[in-house]
Coordinates of C-alpha atoms and ligand atoms in Angstrom, one line a residue:
X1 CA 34.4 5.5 20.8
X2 CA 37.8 6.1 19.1
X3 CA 37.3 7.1 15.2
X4 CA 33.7 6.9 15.5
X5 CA 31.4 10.2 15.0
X6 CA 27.6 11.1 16.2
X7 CA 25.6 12.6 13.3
X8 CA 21.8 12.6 12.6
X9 CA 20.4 11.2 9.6
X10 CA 17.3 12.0 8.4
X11 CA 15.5 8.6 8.2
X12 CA 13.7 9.3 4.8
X13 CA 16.4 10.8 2.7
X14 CA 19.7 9.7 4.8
X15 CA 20.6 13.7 4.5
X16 CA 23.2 13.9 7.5
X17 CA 24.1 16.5 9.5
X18 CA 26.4 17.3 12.6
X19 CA 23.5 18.3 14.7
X20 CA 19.8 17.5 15.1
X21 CA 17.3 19.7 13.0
X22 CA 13.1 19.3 13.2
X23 CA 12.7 19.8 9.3
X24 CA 15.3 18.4 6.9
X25 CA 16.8 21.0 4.6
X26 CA 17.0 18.4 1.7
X27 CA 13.6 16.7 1.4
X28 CA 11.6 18.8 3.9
X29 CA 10.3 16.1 6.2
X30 CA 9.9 16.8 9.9
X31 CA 11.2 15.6 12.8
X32 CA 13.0 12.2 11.0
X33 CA 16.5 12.9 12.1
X34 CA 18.0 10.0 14.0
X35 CA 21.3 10.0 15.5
X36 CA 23.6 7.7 14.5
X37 CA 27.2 6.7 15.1
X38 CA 29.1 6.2 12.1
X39 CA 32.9 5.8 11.7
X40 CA 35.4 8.5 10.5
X41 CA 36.8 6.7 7.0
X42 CA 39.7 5.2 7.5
X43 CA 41.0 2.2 5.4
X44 CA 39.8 -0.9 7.6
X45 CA 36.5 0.3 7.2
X46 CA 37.0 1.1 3.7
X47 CA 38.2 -2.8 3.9
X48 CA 35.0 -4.2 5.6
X49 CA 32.5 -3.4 2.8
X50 CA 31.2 -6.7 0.9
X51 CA 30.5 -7.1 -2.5
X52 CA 27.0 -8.1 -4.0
X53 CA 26.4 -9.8 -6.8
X54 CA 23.2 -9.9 -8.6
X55 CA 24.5 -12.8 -10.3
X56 CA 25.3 -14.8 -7.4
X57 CA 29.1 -14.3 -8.5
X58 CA 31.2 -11.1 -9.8
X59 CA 32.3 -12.5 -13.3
X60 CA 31.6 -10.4 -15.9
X61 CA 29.9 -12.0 -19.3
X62 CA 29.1 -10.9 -22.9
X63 CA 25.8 -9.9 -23.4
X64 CA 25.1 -13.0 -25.4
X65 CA 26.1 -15.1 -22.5
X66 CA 23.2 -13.6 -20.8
X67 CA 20.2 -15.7 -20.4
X68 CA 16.7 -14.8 -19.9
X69 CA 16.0 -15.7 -16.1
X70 CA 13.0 -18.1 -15.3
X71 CA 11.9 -17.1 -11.8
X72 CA 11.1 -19.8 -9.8
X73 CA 7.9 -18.9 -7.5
X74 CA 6.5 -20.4 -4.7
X75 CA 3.2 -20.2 -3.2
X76 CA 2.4 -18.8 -0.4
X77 CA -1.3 -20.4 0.6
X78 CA -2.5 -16.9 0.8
X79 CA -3.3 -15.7 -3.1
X80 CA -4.1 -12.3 -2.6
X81 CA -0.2 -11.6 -1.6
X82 CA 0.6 -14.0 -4.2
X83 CA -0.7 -12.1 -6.7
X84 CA 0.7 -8.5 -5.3
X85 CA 4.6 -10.3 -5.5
X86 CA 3.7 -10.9 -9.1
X87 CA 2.5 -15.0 -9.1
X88 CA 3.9 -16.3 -5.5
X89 CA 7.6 -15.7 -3.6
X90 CA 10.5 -15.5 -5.8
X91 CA 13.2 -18.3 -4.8
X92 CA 16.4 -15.6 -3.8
X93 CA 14.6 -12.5 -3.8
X94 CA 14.4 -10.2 -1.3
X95 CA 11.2 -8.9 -0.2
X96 CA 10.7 -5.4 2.2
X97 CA 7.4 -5.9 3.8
X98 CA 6.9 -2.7 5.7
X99 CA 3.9 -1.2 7.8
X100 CA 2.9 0.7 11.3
X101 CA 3.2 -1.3 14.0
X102 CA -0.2 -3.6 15.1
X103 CA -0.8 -3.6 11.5
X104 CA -0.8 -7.2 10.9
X105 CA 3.0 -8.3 9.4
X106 CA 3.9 -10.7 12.2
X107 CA 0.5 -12.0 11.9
X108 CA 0.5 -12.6 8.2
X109 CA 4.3 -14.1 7.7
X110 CA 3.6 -16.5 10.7
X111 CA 0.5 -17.6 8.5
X112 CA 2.3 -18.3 5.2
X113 CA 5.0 -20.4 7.0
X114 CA 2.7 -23.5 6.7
X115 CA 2.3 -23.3 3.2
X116 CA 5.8 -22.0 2.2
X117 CA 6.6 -25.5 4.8
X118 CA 5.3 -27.4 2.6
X119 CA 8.7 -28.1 1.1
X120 CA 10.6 -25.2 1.7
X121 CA 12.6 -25.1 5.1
X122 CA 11.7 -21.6 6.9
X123 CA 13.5 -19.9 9.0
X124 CA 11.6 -17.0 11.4
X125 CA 13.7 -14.9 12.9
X126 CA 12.4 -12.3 15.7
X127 CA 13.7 -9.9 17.3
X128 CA 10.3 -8.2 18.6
X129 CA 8.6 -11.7 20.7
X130 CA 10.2 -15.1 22.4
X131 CA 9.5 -18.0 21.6
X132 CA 6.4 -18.7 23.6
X133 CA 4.8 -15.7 22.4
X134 CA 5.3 -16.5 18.6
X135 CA 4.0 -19.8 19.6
X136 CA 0.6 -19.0 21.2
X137 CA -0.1 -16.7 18.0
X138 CA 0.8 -19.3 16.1
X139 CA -1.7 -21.5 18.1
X140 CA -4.6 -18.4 17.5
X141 CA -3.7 -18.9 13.7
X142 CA -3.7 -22.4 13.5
X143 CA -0.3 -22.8 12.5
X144 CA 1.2 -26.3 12.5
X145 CA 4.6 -25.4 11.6
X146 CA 6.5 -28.0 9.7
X147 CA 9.8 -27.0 8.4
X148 CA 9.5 -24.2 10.6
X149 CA 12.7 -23.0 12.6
X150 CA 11.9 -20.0 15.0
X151 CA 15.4 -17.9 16.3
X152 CA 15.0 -15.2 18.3
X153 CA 18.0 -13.2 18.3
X154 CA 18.9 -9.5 16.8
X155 CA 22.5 -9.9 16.1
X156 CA 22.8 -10.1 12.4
X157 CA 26.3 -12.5 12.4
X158 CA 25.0 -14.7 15.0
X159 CA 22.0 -15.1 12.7
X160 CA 23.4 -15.7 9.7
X161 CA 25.7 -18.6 11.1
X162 CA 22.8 -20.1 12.4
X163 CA 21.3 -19.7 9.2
X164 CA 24.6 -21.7 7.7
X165 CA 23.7 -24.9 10.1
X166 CA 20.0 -24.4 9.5
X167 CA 20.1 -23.7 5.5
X168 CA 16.6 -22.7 5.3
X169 CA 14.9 -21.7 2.0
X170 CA 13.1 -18.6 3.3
X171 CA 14.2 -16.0 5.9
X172 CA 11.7 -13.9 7.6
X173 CA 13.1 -11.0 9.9
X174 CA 10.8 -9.4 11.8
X175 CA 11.9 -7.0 12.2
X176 CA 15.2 -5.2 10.7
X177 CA 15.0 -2.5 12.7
X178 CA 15.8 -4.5 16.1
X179 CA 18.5 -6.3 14.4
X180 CA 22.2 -5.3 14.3
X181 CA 25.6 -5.8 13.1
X182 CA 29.0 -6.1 15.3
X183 CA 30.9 -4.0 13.1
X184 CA 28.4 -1.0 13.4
X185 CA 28.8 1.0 16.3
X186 CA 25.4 2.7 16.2
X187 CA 22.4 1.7 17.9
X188 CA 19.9 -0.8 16.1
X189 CA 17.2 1.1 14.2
X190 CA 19.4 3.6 13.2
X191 CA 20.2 4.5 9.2
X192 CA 23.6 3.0 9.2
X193 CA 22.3 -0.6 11.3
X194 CA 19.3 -1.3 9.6
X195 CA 21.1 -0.6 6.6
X196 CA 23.5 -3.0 7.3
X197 CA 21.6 -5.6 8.2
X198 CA 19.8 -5.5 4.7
X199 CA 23.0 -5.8 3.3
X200 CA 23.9 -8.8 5.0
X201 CA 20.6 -10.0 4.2
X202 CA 20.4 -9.4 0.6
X203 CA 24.3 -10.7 0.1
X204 CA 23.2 -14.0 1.7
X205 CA 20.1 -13.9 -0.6
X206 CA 21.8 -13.9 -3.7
X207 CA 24.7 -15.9 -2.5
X208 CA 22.8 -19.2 -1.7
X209 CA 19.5 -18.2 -3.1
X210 CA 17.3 -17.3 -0.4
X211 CA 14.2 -15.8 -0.5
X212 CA 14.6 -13.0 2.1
X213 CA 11.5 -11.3 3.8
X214 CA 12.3 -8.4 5.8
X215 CA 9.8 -6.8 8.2
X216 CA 10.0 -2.8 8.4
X217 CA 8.1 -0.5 10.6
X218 CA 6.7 3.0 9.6
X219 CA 7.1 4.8 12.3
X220 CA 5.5 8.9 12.0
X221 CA 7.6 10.0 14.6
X222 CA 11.0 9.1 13.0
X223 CA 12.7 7.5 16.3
X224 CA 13.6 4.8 14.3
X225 CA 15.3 4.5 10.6
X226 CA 12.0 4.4 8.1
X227 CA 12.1 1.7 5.6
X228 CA 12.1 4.0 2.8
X229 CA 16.0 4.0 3.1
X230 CA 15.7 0.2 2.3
X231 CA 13.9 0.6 -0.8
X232 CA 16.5 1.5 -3.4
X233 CA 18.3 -2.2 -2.0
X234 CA 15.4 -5.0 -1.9
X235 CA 14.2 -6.5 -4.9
X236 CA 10.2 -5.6 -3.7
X237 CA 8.7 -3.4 -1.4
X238 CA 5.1 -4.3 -0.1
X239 CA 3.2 -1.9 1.8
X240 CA 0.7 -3.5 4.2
X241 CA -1.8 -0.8 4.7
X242 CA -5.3 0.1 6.8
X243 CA -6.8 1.6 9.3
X244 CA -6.1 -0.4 12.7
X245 CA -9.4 1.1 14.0
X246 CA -11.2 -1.1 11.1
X247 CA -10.6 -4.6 9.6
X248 CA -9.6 -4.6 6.7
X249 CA -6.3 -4.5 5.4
X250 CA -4.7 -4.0 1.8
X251 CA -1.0 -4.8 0.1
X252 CA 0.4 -2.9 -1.9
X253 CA 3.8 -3.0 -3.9
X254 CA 5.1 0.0 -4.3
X255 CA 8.0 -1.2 -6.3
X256 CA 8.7 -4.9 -7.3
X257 CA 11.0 -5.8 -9.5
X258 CA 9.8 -9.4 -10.3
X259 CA 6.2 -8.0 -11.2
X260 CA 3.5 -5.2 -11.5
X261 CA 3.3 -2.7 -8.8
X262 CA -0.6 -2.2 -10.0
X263 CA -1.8 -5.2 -7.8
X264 CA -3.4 -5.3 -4.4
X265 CA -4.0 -7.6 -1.8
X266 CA -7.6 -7.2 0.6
X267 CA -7.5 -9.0 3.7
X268 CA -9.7 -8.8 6.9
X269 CA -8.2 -9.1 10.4
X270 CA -10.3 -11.5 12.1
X271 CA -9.6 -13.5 15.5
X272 CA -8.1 -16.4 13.8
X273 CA -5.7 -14.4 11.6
X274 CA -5.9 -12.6 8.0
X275 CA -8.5 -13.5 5.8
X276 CA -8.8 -13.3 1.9
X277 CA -11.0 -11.2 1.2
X278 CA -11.8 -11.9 -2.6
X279 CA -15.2 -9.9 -3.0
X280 CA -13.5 -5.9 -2.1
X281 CA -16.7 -4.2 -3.3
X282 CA -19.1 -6.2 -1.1
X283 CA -17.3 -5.6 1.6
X284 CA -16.6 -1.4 1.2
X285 CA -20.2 -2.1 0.6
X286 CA -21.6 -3.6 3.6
X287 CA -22.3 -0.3 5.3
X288 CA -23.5 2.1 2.8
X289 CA -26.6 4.3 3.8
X290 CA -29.6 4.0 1.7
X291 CA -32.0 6.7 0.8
X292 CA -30.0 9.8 2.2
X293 CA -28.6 12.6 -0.3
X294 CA -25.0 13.0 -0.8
X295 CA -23.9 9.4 -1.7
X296 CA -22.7 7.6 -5.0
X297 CA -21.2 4.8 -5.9
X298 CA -18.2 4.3 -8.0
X299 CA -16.0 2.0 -9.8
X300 CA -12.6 2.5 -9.6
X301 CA -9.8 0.3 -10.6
X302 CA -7.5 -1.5 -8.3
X303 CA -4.7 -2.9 -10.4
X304 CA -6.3 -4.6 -12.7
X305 CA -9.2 -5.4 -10.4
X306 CA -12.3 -3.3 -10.6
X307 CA -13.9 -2.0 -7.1
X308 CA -17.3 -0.7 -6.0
X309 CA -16.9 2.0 -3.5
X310 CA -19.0 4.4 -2.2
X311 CA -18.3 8.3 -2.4
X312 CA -20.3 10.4 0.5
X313 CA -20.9 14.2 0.7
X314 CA -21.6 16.5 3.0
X315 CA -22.8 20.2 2.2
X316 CA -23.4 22.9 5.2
X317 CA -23.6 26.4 5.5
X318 CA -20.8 27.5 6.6
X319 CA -19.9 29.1 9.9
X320 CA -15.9 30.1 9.1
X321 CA -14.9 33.4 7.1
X322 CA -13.3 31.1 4.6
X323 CA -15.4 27.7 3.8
X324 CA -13.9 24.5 5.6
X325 CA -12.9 21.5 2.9
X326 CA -11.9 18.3 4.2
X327 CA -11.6 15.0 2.0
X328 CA -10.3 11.7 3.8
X329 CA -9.7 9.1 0.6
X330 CA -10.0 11.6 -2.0
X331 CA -6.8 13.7 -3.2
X332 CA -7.6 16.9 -1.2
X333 CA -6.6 19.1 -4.3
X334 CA -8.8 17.1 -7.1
X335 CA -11.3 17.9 -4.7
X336 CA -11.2 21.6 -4.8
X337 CA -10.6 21.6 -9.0
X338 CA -14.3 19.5 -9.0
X339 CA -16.2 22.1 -6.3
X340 CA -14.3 24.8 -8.5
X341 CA -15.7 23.5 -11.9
X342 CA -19.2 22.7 -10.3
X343 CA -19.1 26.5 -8.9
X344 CA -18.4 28.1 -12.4
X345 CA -19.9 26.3 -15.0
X346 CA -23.5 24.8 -12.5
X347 CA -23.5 28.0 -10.7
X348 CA -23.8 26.0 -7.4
X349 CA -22.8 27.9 -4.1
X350 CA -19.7 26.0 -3.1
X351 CA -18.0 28.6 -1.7
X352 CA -20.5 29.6 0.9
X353 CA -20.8 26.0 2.5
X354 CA -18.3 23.8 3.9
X355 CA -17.7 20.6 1.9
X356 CA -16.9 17.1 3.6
X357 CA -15.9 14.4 1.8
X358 CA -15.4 10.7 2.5
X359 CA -15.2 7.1 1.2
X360 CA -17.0 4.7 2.7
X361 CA -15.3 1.9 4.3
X362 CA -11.4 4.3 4.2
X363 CA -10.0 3.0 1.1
X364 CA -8.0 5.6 -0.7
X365 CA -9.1 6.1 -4.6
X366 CA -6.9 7.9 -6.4
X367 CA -7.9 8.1 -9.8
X368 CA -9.8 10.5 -12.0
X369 CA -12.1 8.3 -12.8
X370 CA -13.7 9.0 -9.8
X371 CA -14.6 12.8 -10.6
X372 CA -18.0 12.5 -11.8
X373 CA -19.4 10.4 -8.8
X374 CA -17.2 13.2 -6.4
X375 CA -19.0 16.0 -8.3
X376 CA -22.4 14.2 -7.9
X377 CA -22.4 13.3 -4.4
X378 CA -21.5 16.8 -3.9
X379 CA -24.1 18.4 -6.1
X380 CA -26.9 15.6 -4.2
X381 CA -26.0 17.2 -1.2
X382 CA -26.2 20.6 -1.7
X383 CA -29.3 20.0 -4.0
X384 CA -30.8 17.5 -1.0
X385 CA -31.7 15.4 -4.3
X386 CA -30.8 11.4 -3.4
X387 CA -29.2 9.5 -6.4
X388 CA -30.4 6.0 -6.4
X389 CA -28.2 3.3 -4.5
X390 CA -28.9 1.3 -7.8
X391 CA -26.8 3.8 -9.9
X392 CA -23.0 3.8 -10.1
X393 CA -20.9 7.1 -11.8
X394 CA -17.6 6.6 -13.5
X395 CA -16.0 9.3 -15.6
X396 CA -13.5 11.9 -15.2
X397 CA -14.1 15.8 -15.4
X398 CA -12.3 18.3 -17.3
X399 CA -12.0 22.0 -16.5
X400 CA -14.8 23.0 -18.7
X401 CA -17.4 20.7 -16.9
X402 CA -16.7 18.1 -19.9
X403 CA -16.4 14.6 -18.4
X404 CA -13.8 12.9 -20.1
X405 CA -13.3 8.9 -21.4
X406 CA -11.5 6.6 -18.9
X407 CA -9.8 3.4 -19.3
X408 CA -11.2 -0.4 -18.7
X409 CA -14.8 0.6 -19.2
X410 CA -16.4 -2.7 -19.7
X411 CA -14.5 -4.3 -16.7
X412 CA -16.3 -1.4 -14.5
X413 CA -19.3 -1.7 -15.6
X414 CA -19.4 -5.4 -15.4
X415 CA -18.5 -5.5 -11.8
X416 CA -21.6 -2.7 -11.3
X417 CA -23.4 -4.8 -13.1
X418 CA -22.2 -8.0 -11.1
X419 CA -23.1 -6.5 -8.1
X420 CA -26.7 -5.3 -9.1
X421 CA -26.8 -1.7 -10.2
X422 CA -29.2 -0.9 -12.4
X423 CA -27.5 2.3 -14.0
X424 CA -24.4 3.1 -14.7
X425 CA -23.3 7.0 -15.8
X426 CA -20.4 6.7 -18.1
X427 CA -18.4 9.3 -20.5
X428 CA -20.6 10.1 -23.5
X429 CA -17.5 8.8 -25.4
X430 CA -16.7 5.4 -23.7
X431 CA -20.7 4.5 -23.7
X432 CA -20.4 5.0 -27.9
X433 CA -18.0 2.1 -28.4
X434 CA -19.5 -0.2 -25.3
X435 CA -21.1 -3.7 -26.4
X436 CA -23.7 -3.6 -23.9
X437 CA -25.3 -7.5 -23.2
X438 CA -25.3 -6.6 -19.4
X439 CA -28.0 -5.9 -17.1
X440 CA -27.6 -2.5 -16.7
X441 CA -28.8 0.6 -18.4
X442 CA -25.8 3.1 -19.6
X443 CA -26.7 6.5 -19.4
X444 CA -24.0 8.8 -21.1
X445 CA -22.5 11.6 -19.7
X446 CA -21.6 14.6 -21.8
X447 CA -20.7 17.4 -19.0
X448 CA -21.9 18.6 -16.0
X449 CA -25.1 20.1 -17.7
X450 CA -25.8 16.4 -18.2
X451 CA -25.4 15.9 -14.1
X452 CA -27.7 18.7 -13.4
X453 CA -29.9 17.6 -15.7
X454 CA -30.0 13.7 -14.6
X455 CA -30.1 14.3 -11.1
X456 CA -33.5 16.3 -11.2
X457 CA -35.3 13.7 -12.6
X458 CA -34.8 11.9 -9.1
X459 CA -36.5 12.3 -5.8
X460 CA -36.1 14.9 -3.2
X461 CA -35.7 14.3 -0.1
X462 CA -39.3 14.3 2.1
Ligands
LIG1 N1 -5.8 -12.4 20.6 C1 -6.1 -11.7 19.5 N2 -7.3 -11.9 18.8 C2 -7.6 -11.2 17.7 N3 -6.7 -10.3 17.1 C3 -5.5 -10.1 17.7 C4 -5.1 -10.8 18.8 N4 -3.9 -10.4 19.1 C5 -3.5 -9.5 18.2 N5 -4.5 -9.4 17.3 C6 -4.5 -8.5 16.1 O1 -3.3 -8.6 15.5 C7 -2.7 -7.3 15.4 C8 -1.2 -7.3 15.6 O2 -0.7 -7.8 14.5 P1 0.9 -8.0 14.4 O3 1.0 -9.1 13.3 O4 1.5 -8.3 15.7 O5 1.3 -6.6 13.8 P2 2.7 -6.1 13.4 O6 3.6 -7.3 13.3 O7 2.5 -5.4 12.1 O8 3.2 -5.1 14.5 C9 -3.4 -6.4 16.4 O9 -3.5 -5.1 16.0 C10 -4.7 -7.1 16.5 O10 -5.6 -6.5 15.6
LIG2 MG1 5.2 -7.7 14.6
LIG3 ZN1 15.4 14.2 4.4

């Protein structure tokens, strides 16, 4: 086309380049160049760019004229997201819901409709199923759909006039990626479209105050623009995360600008839809091997909800000239720093065995308060000593074997507690300033000494 120009773009970045490269020079990501078509600037493209306004209009005020916002939020019937977008769907905001494919977004926008029907008008547009197929999911979910207006179209102007007739409340789009504009001229998907698309999006948003969902693939292979180039435009980005091989599924926000990004949502994908799950701990639970070495329980902190998961080891001779290490839901590195402190200050043979690691259940803890049950599922297994499933470990270790004091002790131990340990081992000094009228015995920790020292006065394994 006639002052138009193929480039790549890498889709995590937007670094852009005349040719196609595996690995981008700017933020090192492979293979997440996309080619794209964009226009050589001239001044009627210059001309085409629209204005947004936060505000709704572009007048400019004194900063006493400013007021304090008071967000108006509606419920979505499904609490656990409500409580990740910070207390329900902001009327006018625009809200990136992004995931792999199969994950469960069309599933679980089509379920809030009902609720957000409830006096809201919704608008669902799809660019992914028809018509029929939206509505035998819809059937599977039980959906009655009042106030519920389903397009299925990909061309952003078309959808927007519609959305002038309709004047819905919400917009869903599932997804950007297939949706594009007519003054574009590259393909849907790519950087420049899906960018577009937002922009439209978010400029009708703020313009008749819309709350906007947008659906965005991950994709790992890059083919298509990622929704990380969305990110810096939307007003929240919620992760929908999980392993597709399992059921459960958690939201997160990785950025929100209406409320904490701490929270999560836990849901279970079950034949009629996503369920709430409100219990987490009973559920990472459910499958936890009793009376075999290597396991401990933990209580790590999920926003500002506090979750019992459970930490397994295995120790083996190994069979490689350098020892194999492999840690799924544990940072790979924190691991190494724990096997090296054990090595130096316990005098354990780490570096002669390979070392698996894994959380039960595939959750992904990332917090040092998990150190101490790390180190001790670790040290059960290469000791063959089994720790109690009654006891739960929560403290964080330093590089001199000294485990450290951790934040939102009593809510940890409460949940323990709640769910029927016994014991808890807790930093020597968070257990000084705890006020203990739970059920469960604390058992300070001072360093790894104390581990040592603790975990022989358990059984061996016969
Ligand atoms: N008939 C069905 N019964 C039970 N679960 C289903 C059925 N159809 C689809 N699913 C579940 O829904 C998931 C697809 O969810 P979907 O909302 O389409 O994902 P996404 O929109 O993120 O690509 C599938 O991975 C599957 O687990
Ligand atoms: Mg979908
Ligand atoms: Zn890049």
């Amino acid at each position: 086309m006639k002052g138009t120009k193929v480039v790549f773009i890498c889709s995590e970045c937007e670094y852009e380049s005349p040719k196609w490269m595996g690995k981008c020079p700017h933020c090192g990501s492979w293979n997440t160049f996309v080619e794209d078509v964009v226009e050589k600037e001239t001044a009627s493209s210059l001309q085409r760019r629209t204005s947004i306004s936060m505000d709704g209009d572009n007048t400019e005020r004194t900063f006493s004229e400013l007021e304090i916002p008071e967000y108006i939020r509606t419920a979505t019937g499904l609490s656990e997201l409500d409580r990740v977008l910070g207390g329900g769907l902001v009327c006018g905001s625009v809200v990136l819901l992004s995931g792999e494919p199969g994950i469960g977004k069309s599933t679980l926008l089509l379920q809030i409709c009902d609720t957000l029907g409830i006096n809201k008008k919704v608008l669902y547009v799809s660019g992914e199923e028809s018509g029929g197929q939206i509505k035998l999911r819809a059937e599977r979910l039980k959906i009655i759909g009042k106030n519920l207006y389903i397009l299925t179209e990909t061309n952003i102007e078309n959808i927007l006039s519609k959305a002038d007739k309709i004047k819905p409340d919400v917009i869903i789009a599932d997804s950007v990626q297939t949706m594009y504009s007519d003054k574009i001229a590259s393909a849907p998907g790519s950087v420049t479209q899906v960018k577009e698309c937002a922009m439209s999006f978010i400029a009708k948003a703020k313009k008749h105050n819309i709350s906007v969902i947008l659906v965005g693939h991950v994709n790992k292979e890059g083919g298509i623009a990622g929704p990380k180039v969305l990110e810096h435009m939307v007003d929240a980005v919620l992760c929908f995360e999980g392993d597709r091989r399992q059921t459960y599924r958690i939201i997160r926000a990785n950025k929100n600008r209406f409320g904490s990004t701490n929270e999560i949502g836990v849901f279970e994908m079950t034949d009629t839809g996503l369920a709430e799950v409100t219990n987490p701990s009973e559920m990472l639970l459910a499958d936890r091997p009793v009376d075999s070495s290597g396991n401990c329980a933990v209580c790590t902190m999920e926003g500002t909800r506090p979750m019992v998961a459970e930490i397994q080891a295995l120790v083996t001779p190994t069979v490689f000239p350098a020892p194999r290490r492999t840690s799924n839901g544990i940072d790979y590195n924190r691991t190494c720093l724990i096997l090296a402190v054990l090595e130096k200050r316990l005098g354990l043979k780490f570096s002669s065995n390979d070392v698996y690691l894994n959380v039960i259940g595939g959750m992904q803890l990332d917090e040092p308060a998990i150190d101490l049950a790390v180190a001790l599922a670790m040290i059960s297994s290469i000791t063959d000593k089994v720790i109690p499933d009654t006891l739960v470990a929560i403290g964080e270790l330093g590089l001199s074997g000294e485990c450290r004091g951790i934040s939102n002790i009593e809510q940890r131990v409460k949940e323990a507690s709640r769910l029927g340990y016994t014991e808890a081992l807790i930093p020597y000094r968070n257990a000084e300033k705890l006020q203990l009228d739970f059920k469960i015995k604390v058992i300070p920790v001072k360093n790894v000494f104390d581990l040592l020292r603790i975990l022989s006065s358990f059984k061996g394994k016969d």
